[in-house]
Tab-separated table of C-alpha atoms in Angstrom:
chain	number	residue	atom	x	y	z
A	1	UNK	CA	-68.601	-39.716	90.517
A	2	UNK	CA	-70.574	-39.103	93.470
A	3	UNK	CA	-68.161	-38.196	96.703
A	4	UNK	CA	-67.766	-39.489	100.389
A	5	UNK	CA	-69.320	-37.018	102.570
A	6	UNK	CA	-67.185	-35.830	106.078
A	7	UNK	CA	-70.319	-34.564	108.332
A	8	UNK	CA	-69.008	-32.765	111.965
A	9	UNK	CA	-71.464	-33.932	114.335
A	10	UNK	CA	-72.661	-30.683	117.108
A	11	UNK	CA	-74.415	-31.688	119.982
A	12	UNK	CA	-77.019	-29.144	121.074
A	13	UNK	CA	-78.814	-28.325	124.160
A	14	UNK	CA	-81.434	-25.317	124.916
A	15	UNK	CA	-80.226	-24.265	121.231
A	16	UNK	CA	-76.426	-23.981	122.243
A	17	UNK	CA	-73.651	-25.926	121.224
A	18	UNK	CA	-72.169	-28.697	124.375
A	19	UNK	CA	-69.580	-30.189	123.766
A	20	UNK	CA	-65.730	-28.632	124.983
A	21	UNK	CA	-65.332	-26.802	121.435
A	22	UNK	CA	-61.905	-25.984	121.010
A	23	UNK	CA	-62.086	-23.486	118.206
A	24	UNK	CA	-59.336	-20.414	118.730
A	25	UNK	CA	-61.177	-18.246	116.463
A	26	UNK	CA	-64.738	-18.434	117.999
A	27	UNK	CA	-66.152	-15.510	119.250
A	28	UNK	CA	-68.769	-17.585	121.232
A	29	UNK	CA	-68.104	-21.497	121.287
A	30	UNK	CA	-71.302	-21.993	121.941
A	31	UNK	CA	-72.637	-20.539	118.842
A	32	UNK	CA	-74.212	-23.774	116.569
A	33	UNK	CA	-74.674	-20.775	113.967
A	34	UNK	CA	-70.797	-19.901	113.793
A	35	UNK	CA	-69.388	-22.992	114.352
A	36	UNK	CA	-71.742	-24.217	111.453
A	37	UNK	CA	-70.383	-21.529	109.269
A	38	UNK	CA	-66.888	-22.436	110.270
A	39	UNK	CA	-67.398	-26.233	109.256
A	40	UNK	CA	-69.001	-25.157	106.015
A	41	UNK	CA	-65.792	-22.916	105.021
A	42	UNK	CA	-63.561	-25.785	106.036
A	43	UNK	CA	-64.781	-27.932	103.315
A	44	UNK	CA	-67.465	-30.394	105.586
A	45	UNK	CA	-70.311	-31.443	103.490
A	46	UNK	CA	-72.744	-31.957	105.511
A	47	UNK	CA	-73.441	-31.103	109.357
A	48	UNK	CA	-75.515	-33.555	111.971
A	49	UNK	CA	-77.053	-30.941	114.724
A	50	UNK	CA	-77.992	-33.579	117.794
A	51	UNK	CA	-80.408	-32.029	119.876
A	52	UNK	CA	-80.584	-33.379	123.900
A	53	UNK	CA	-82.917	-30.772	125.147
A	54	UNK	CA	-84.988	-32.156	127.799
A	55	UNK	CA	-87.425	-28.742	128.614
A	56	UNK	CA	-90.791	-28.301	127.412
A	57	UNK	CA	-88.858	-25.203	125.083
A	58	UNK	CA	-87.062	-27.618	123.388
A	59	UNK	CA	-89.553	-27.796	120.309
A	60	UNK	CA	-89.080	-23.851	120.235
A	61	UNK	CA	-85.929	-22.900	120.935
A	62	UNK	CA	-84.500	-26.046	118.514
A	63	UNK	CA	-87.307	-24.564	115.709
A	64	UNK	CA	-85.213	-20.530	116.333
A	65	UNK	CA	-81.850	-22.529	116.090
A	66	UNK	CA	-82.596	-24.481	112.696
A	67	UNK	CA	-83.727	-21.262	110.971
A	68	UNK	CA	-80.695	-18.941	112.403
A	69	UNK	CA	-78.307	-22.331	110.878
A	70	UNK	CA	-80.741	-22.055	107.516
A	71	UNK	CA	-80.609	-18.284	107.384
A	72	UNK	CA	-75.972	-18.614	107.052
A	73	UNK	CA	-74.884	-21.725	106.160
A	74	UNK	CA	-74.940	-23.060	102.197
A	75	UNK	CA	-74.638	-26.569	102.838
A	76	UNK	CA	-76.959	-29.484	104.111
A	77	UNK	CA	-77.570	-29.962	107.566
A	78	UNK	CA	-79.648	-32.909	109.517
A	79	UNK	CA	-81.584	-32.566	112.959
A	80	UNK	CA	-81.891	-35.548	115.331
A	81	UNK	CA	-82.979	-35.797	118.957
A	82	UNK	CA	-86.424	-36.946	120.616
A	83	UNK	CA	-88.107	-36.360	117.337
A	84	UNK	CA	-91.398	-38.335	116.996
A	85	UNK	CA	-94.222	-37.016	115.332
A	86	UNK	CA	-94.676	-35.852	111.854
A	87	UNK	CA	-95.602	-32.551	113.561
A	88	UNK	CA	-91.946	-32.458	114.969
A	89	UNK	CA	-90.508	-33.086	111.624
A	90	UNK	CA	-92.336	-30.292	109.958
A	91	UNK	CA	-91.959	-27.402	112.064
A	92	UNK	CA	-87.759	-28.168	111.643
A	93	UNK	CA	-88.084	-28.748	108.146
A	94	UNK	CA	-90.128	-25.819	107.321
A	95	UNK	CA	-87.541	-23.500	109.479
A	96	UNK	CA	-84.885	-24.689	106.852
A	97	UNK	CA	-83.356	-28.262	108.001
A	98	UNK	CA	-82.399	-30.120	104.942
A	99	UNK	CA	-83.131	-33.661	106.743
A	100	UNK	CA	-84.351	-35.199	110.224
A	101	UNK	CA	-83.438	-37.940	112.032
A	102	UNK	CA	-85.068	-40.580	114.094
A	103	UNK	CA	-83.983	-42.753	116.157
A	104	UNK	CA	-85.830	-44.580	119.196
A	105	UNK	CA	-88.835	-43.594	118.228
A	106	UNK	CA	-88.853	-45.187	115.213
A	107	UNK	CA	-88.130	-48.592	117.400
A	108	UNK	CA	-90.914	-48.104	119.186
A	109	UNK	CA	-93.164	-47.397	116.664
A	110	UNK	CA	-91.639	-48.790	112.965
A	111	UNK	CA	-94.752	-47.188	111.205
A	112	UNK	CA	-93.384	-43.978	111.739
A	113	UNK	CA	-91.097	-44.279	109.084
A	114	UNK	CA	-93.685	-44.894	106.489
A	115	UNK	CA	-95.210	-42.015	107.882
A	116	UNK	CA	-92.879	-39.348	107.524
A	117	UNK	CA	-91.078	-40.481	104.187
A	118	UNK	CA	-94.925	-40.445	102.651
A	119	UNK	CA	-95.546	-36.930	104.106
A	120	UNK	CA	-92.460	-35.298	103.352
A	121	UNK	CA	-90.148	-37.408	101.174
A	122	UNK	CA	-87.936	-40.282	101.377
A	123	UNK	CA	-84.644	-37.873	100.788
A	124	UNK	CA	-85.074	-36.048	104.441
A	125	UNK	CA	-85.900	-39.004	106.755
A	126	UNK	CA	-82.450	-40.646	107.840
A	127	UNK	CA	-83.244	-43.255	110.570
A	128	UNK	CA	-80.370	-43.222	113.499
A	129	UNK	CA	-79.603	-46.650	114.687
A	130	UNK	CA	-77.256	-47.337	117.750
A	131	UNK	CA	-76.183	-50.884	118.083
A	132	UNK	CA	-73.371	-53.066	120.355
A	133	UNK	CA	-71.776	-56.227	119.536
A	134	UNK	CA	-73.383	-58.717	122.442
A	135	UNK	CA	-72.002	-61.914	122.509
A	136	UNK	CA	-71.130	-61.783	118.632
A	137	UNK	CA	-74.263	-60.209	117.706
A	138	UNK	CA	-75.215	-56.873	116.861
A	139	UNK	CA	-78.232	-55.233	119.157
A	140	UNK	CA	-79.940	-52.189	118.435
A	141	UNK	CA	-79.960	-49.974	121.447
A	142	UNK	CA	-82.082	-47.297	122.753
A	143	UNK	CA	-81.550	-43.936	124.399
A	144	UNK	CA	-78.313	-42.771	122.984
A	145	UNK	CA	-76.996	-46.298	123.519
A	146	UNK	CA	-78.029	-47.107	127.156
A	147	UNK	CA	-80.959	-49.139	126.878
A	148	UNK	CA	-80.389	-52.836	124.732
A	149	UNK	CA	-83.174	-54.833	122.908
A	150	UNK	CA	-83.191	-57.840	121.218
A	151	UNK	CA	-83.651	-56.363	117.580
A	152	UNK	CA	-80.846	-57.901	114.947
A	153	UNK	CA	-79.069	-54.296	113.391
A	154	UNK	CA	-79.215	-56.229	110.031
A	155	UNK	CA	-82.869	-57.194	110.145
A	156	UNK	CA	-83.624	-53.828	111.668
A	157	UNK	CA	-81.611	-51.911	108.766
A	158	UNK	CA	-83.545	-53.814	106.569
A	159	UNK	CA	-86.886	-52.795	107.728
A	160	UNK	CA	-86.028	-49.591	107.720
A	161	UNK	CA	-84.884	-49.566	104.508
A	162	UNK	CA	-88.291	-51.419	103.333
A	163	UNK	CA	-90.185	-48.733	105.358
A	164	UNK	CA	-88.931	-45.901	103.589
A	165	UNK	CA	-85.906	-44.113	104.958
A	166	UNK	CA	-83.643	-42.265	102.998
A	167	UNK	CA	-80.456	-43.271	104.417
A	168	UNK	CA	-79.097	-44.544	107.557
A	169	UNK	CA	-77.472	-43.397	110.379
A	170	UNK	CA	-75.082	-46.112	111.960
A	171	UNK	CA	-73.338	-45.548	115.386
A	172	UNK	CA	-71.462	-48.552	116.946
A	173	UNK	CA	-71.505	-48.324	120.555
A	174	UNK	CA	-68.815	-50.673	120.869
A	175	UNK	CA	-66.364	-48.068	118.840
A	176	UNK	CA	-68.367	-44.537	120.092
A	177	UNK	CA	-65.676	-42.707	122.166
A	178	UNK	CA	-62.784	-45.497	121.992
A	179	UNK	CA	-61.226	-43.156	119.257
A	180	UNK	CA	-59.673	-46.443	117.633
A	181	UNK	CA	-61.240	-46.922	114.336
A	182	UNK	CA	-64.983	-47.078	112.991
A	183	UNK	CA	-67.156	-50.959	112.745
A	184	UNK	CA	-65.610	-51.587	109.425
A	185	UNK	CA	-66.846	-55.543	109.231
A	186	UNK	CA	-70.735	-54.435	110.624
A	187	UNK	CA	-70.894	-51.288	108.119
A	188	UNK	CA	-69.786	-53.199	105.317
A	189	UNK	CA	-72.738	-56.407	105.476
A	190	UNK	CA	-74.729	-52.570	105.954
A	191	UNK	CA	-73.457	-51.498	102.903
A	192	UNK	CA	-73.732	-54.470	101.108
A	193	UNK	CA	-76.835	-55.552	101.848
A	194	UNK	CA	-79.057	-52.233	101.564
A	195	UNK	CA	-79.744	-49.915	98.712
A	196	UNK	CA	-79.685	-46.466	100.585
A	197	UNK	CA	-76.409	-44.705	102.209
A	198	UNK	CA	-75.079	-45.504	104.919
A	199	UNK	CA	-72.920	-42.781	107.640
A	200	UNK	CA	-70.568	-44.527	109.675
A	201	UNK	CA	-70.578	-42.694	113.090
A	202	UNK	CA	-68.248	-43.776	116.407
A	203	UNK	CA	-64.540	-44.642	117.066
A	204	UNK	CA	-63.096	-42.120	114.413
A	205	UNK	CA	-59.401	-40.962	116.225
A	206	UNK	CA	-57.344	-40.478	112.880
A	207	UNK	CA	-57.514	-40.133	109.353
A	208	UNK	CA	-56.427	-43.449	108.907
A	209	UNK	CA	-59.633	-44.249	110.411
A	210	UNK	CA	-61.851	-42.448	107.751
A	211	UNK	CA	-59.672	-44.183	105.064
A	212	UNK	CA	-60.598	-47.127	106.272
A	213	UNK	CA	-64.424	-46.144	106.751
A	214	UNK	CA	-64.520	-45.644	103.469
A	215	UNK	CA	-62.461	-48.406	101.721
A	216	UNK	CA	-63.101	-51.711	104.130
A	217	UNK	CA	-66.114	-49.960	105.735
A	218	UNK	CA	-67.767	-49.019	102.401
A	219	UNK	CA	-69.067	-46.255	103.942
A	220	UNK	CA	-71.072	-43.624	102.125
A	221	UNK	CA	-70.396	-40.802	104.769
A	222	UNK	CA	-68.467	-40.561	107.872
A	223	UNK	CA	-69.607	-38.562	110.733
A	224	UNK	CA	-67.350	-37.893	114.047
A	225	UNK	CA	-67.699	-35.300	116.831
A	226	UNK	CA	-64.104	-34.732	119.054
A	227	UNK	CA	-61.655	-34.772	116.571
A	228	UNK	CA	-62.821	-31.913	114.699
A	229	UNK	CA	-64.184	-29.688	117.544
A	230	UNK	CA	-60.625	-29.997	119.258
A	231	UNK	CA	-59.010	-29.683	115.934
A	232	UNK	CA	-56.712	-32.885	116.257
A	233	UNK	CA	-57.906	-33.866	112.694
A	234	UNK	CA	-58.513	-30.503	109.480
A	235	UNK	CA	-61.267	-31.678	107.231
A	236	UNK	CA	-58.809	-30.237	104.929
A	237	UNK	CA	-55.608	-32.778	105.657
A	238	UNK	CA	-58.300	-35.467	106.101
A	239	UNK	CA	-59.813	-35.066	102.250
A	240	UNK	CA	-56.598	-34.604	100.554
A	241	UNK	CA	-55.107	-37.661	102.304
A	242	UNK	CA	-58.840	-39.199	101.332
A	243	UNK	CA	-57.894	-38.499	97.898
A	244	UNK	CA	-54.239	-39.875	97.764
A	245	UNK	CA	-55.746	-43.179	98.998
A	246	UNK	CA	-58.011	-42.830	96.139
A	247	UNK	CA	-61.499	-42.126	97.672
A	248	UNK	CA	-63.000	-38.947	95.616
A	249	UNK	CA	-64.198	-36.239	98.108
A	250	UNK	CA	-64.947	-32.593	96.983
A	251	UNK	CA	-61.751	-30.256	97.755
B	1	UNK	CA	-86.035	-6.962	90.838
B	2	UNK	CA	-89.405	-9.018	92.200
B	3	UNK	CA	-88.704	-12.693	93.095
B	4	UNK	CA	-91.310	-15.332	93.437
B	5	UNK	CA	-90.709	-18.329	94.712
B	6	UNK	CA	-93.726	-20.509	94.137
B	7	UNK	CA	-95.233	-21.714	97.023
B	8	UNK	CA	-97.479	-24.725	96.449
B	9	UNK	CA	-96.913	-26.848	99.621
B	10	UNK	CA	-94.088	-28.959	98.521
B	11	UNK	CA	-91.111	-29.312	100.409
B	12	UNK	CA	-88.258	-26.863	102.393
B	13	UNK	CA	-88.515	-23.473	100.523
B	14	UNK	CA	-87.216	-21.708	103.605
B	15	UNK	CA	-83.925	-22.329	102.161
B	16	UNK	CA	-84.119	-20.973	98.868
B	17	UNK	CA	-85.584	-17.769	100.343
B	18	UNK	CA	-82.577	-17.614	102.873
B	19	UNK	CA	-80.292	-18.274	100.185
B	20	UNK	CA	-81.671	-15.438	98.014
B	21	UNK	CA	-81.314	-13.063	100.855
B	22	UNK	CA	-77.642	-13.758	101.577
B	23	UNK	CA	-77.399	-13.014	97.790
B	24	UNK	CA	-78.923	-9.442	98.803
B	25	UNK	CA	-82.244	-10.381	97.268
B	26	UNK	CA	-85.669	-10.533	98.658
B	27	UNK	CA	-87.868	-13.637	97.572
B	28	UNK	CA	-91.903	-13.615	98.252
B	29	UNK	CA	-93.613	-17.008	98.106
B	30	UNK	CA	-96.667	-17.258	96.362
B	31	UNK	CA	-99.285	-19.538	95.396
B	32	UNK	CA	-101.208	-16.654	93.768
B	33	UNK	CA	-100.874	-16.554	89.076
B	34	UNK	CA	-101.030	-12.794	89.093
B	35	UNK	CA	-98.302	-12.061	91.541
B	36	UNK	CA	-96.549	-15.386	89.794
B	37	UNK	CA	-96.987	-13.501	86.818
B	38	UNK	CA	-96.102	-10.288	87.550
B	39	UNK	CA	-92.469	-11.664	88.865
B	40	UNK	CA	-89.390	-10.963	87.264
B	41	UNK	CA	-88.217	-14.192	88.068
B	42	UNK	CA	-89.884	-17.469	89.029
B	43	UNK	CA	-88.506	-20.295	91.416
B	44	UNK	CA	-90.112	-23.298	91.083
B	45	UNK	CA	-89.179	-26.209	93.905
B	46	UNK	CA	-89.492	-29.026	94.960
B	47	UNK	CA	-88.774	-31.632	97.175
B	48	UNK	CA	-91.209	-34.950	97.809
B	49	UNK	CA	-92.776	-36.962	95.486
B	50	UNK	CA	-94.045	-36.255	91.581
B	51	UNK	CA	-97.641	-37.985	91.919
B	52	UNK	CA	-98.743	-35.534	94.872
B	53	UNK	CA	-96.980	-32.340	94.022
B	54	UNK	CA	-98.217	-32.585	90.705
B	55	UNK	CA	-101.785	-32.794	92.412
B	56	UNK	CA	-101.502	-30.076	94.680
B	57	UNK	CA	-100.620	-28.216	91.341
B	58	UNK	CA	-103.507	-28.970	89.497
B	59	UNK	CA	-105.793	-28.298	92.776
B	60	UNK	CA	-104.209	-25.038	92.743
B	61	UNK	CA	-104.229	-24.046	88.726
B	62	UNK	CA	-101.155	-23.246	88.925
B	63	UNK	CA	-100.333	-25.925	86.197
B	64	UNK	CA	-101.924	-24.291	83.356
B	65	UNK	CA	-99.912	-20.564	84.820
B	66	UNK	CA	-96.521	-22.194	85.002
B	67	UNK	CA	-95.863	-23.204	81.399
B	68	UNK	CA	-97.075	-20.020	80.145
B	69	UNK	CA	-94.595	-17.822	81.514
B	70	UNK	CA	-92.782	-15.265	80.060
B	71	UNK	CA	-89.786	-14.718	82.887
B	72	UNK	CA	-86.957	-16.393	83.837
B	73	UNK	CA	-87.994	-19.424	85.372
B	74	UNK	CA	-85.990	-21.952	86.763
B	75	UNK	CA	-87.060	-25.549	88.640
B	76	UNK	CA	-85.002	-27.259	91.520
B	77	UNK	CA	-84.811	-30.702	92.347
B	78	UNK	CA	-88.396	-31.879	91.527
B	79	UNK	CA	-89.643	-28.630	90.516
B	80	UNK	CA	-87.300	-29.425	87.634
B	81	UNK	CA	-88.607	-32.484	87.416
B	82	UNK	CA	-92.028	-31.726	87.041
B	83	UNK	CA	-91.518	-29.278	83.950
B	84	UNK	CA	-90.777	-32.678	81.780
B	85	UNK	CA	-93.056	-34.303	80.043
B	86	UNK	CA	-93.531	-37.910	82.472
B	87	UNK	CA	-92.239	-38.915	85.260
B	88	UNK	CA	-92.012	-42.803	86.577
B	89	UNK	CA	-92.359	-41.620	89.754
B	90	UNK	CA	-95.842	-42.366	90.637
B	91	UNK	CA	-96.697	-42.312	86.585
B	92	UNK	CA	-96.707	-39.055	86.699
B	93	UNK	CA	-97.826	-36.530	83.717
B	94	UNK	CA	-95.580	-33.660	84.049
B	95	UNK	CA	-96.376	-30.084	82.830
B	96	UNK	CA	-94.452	-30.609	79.383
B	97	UNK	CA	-92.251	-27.681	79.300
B	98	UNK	CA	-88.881	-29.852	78.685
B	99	UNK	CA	-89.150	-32.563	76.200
B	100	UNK	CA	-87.835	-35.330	78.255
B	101	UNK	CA	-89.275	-38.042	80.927
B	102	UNK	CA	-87.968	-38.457	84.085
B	103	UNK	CA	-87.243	-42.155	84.856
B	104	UNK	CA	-85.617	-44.084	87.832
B	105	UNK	CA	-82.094	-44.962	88.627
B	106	UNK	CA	-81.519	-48.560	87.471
B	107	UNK	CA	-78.187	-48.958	88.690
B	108	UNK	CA	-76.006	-50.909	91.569
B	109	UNK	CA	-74.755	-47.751	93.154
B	110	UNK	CA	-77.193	-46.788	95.971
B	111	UNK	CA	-80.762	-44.961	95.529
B	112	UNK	CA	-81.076	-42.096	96.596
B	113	UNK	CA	-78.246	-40.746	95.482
B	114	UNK	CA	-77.153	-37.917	97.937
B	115	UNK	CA	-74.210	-35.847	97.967
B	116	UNK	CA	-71.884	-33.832	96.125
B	117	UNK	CA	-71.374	-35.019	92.450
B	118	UNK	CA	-69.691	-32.931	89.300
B	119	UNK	CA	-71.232	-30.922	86.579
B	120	UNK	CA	-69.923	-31.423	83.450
B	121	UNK	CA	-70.594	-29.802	79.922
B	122	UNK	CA	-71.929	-26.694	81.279
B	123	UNK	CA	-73.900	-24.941	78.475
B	124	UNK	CA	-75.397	-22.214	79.713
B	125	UNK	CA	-74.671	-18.115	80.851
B	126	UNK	CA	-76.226	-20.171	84.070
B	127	UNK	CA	-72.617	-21.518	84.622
B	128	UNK	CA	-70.483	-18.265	84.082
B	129	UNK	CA	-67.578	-18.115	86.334
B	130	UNK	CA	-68.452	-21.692	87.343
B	131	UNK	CA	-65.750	-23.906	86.502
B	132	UNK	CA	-66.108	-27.747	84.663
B	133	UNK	CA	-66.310	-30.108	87.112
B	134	UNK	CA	-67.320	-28.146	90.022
B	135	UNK	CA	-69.037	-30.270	92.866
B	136	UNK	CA	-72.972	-29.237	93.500
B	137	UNK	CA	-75.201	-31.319	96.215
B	138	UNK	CA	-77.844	-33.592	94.570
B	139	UNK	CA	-80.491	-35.868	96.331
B	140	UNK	CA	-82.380	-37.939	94.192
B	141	UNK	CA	-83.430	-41.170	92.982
B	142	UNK	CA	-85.068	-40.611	89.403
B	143	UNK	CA	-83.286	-38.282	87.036
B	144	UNK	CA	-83.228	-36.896	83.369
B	145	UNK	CA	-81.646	-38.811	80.526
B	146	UNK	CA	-79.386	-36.272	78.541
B	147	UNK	CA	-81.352	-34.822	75.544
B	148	UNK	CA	-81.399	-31.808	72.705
B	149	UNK	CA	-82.094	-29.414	76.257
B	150	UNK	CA	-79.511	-30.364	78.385
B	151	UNK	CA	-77.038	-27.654	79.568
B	152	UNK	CA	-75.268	-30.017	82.289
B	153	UNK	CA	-74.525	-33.231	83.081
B	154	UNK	CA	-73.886	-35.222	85.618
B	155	UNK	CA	-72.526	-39.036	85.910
B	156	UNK	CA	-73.836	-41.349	88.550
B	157	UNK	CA	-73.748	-44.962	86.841
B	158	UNK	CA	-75.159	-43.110	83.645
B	159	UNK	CA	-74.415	-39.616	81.885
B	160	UNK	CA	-77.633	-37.795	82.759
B	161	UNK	CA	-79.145	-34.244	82.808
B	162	UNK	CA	-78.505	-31.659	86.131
B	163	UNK	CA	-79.602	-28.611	84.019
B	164	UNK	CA	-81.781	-28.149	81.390
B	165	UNK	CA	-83.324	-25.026	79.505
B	166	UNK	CA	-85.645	-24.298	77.167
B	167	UNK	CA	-86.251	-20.932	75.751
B	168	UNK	CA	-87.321	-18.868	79.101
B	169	UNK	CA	-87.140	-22.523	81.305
B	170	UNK	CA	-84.120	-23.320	83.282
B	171	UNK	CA	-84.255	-26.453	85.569
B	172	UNK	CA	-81.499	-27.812	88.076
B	173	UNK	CA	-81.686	-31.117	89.465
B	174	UNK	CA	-79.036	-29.866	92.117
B	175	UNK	CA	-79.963	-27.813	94.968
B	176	UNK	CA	-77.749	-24.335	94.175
B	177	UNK	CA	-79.307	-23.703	97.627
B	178	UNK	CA	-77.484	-26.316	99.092
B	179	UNK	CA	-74.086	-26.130	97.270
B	180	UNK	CA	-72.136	-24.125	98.712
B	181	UNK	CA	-70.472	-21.622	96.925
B	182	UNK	CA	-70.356	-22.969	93.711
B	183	UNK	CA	-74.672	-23.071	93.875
B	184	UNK	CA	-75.200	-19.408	95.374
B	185	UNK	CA	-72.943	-18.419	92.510
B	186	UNK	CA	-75.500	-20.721	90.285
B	187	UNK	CA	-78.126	-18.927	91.818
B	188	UNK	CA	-76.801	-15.405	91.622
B	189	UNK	CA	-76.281	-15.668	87.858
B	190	UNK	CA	-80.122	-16.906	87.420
B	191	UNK	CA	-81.039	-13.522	89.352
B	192	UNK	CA	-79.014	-11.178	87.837
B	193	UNK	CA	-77.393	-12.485	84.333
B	194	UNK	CA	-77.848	-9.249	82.021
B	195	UNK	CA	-78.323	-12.359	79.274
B	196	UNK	CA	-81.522	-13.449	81.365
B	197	UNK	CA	-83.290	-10.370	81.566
B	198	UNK	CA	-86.675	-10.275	80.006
């Protein structure tokens, strides 16, 4: 039976790591390329590199950091940030990324997603959608979150799905940071309604809130940032308790 | 030992190569039959879609080279693919190494499947000092029924195929690259088994 998939999410900028990483036993916290290793040996399956480089290096020095990730670590690993051209996609991909994703440009310009999952494969192209609960609907939202439109998540899911992409990326900005639970009732119509996997990403706090992700949420994957960098949850603690409550995860 | 890892325009072989060199192995990639030939073992990858890889093959020759050789040769994902005889995908003629065809998922779990899954019924010296059961990462929406070849299998709604050999012919459907461990192990064995050697 295929597993549920526990992805550490690093947030990158001019090809180092940002976020406060509270690892003991790193040499250099701001290593992507150790921490990645680390993650790997703790049993994540997957990693999500986010880049937020804003310099005219950042095609460069995010190309050098996907092949020094490619060159150590033996599991999957996704880039996302500001990519929109099939020309972005390739150079990561051909440095060793398993998968990209895309996010606001693919709002802006749908076709995109045809594009790249003709060119290089359904199986790498993960679309990112961020979306908020307005007035009892769900809006997709641009620029990390900041910016609403008036797209439907459901309809927009849907398209993408149609369009090509391999899986889908959802973040709930009403959860994101709140650290009380993922959008169980919003991932599960996701889940429901689509054919392609779907990673949960925002409000994860505790590992009640993966079991959840996984059993109301029907949630392919769960992805969360803080509470493995500061080390208040072990992927290890997380998949056995996973496993008590009956979702299969690889241990 | 000279490893080729055949390089035909299809997909991320970065990987592989970086995989092999952790393993303390250097890979070349190649496009070119002599120094395909000439290997003492073949990778053959894949990642995209059967209809245009299997064109970019034919543009290249290297169709008519891969079947005939001698080495150790083993397929990943759709480079395993490929060495059946069909695939639905894009009603795709393959390059008939394997007798089976490659057909789509028709079940209610969700296509692609991606993640880690088990190997079961492992068959081969491919598998020594892997476990039953051990978790490998697979991403892929057709697969291969189980037949006479099969060496492991996998279960995803059906029983199906994630290795298969034939005489010199090893395929994967799982990306050893990819699975931690467990797949460099995989991988290792492929490159050094004293039962593989030519």
């Amino acid at each position: 039976m295929l597993t549920k998939r526990i992805i550490p999410c690093l947030d990158i900028k001019d090809g180092r790591t940002v976020k406060g990483i509270n690892f003991v036993d790193l040499r250099d916290a701001g290593d992507p390329v150790e921490l990645a290793e680390i993650y790997a040996k703790s049993g994540a399956d997957e990693l999500v590199f986010l880049d937020i480089t804003a310099t005219e290096q950042k095609r460069k020095t995010l190309a050098e950091m996907v092949r020094s990730v490619a060159e150590k670590v033996n599991i999957p690993f996704t880039v996302g940030g500001g990519i929109s051209s099939i020309e972005d996609v390739d150079i990561l991909l051909k440095n060793g990324a398993d998968k990209v994703s895309v996010n606001s440009s693919a709002v802006k310009r749908p076709e995109l997603i045809n594009e790249l999952s003709a060119k290089f494969g359904s199986q790498c192209i993960t679309v990112a959608i961020d979306a908020k609960q307005v007035n009892g609907e769900w809006l997709v939202h641009l620029v990390g979150g900041k910016v609403p439109t008036d797209i439907n998540l459901f309809q927009w899911a849907k398209e993408v799905e149609e369009r090509g992409a391999g899986e889908i990326l959802f973040t709930s900005m009403n959860n994101d940071g709140t650290k009380a639970g993922f959008a169980n009732e919003a991932l599960a119509v996701l889940s429901s309604e689509l054919k392609i996997p779907i990673i949960a990403s925002g409000g994860a706090g505790k590992i009640q809130h993966f079991t959840d992700v996984f059993l109301k949420g029907k949630a392919d994957a769960a992805l969360a940032a803080s509470v493995f960098h500061f080390k208040e949850i072990e992927i290890k603690d997380l998949k056995e308790e996973l496993r008590r409550n009956g979702v299969e995860v690889r241990l | 030992m000279k490893i080729v890892i055949i390089d035909y325009g299809a997909g991320n072989i970065q990987s592989i190569k970086f995989a092999i060199k952790r393993l303390g192995f250097d890979a070349v990639l190649s496009s070119d039959a002599q120094e395909i030939k000439a290997a003492d073992r073949v990778i053959f990858p894949g990642v995209g879609e059967a209809g245009s890889a299997m064109k970019m093959l034919k543009s290249t020759g290297l169709d008519k080279v891969i079947p005939e050789l001698k080495q150790p040769v083993l397929g990943i994902c759709l480079g395993m693919q490929l060495m059946c005889r069909h695939s639905e995908e894009g009603d795709t003629e393959g390059l008939g190494i394997f007798h089976a065809d490659v057909v789509k998922f028709k079940t209610q779990l969700k296509v692609p499947q991606i993640g880690w899954n088990r190997i079961f019924n492992l068959k081969s010296e491919l598998f020594e000092g892997i476990k039953e059961q051990e978790f490998v990462y697979l991403v892929h929406s057709y697969y291969v029924p189980e037949c006479a070849e099969t060496i492991a299998s996998t279960e995803y709604g059906v029983e199906y195929t994630t290795a298969i050999q034939k005489d010199n012919f090893y395929g994967v459907q799982f990306h050893p690259e990819k699975s931690s461990d467990a797949g460099e192990k995989i991988l290792e064995n492929f490159l050094s088994s004293p039962s593989l050697l030519k």
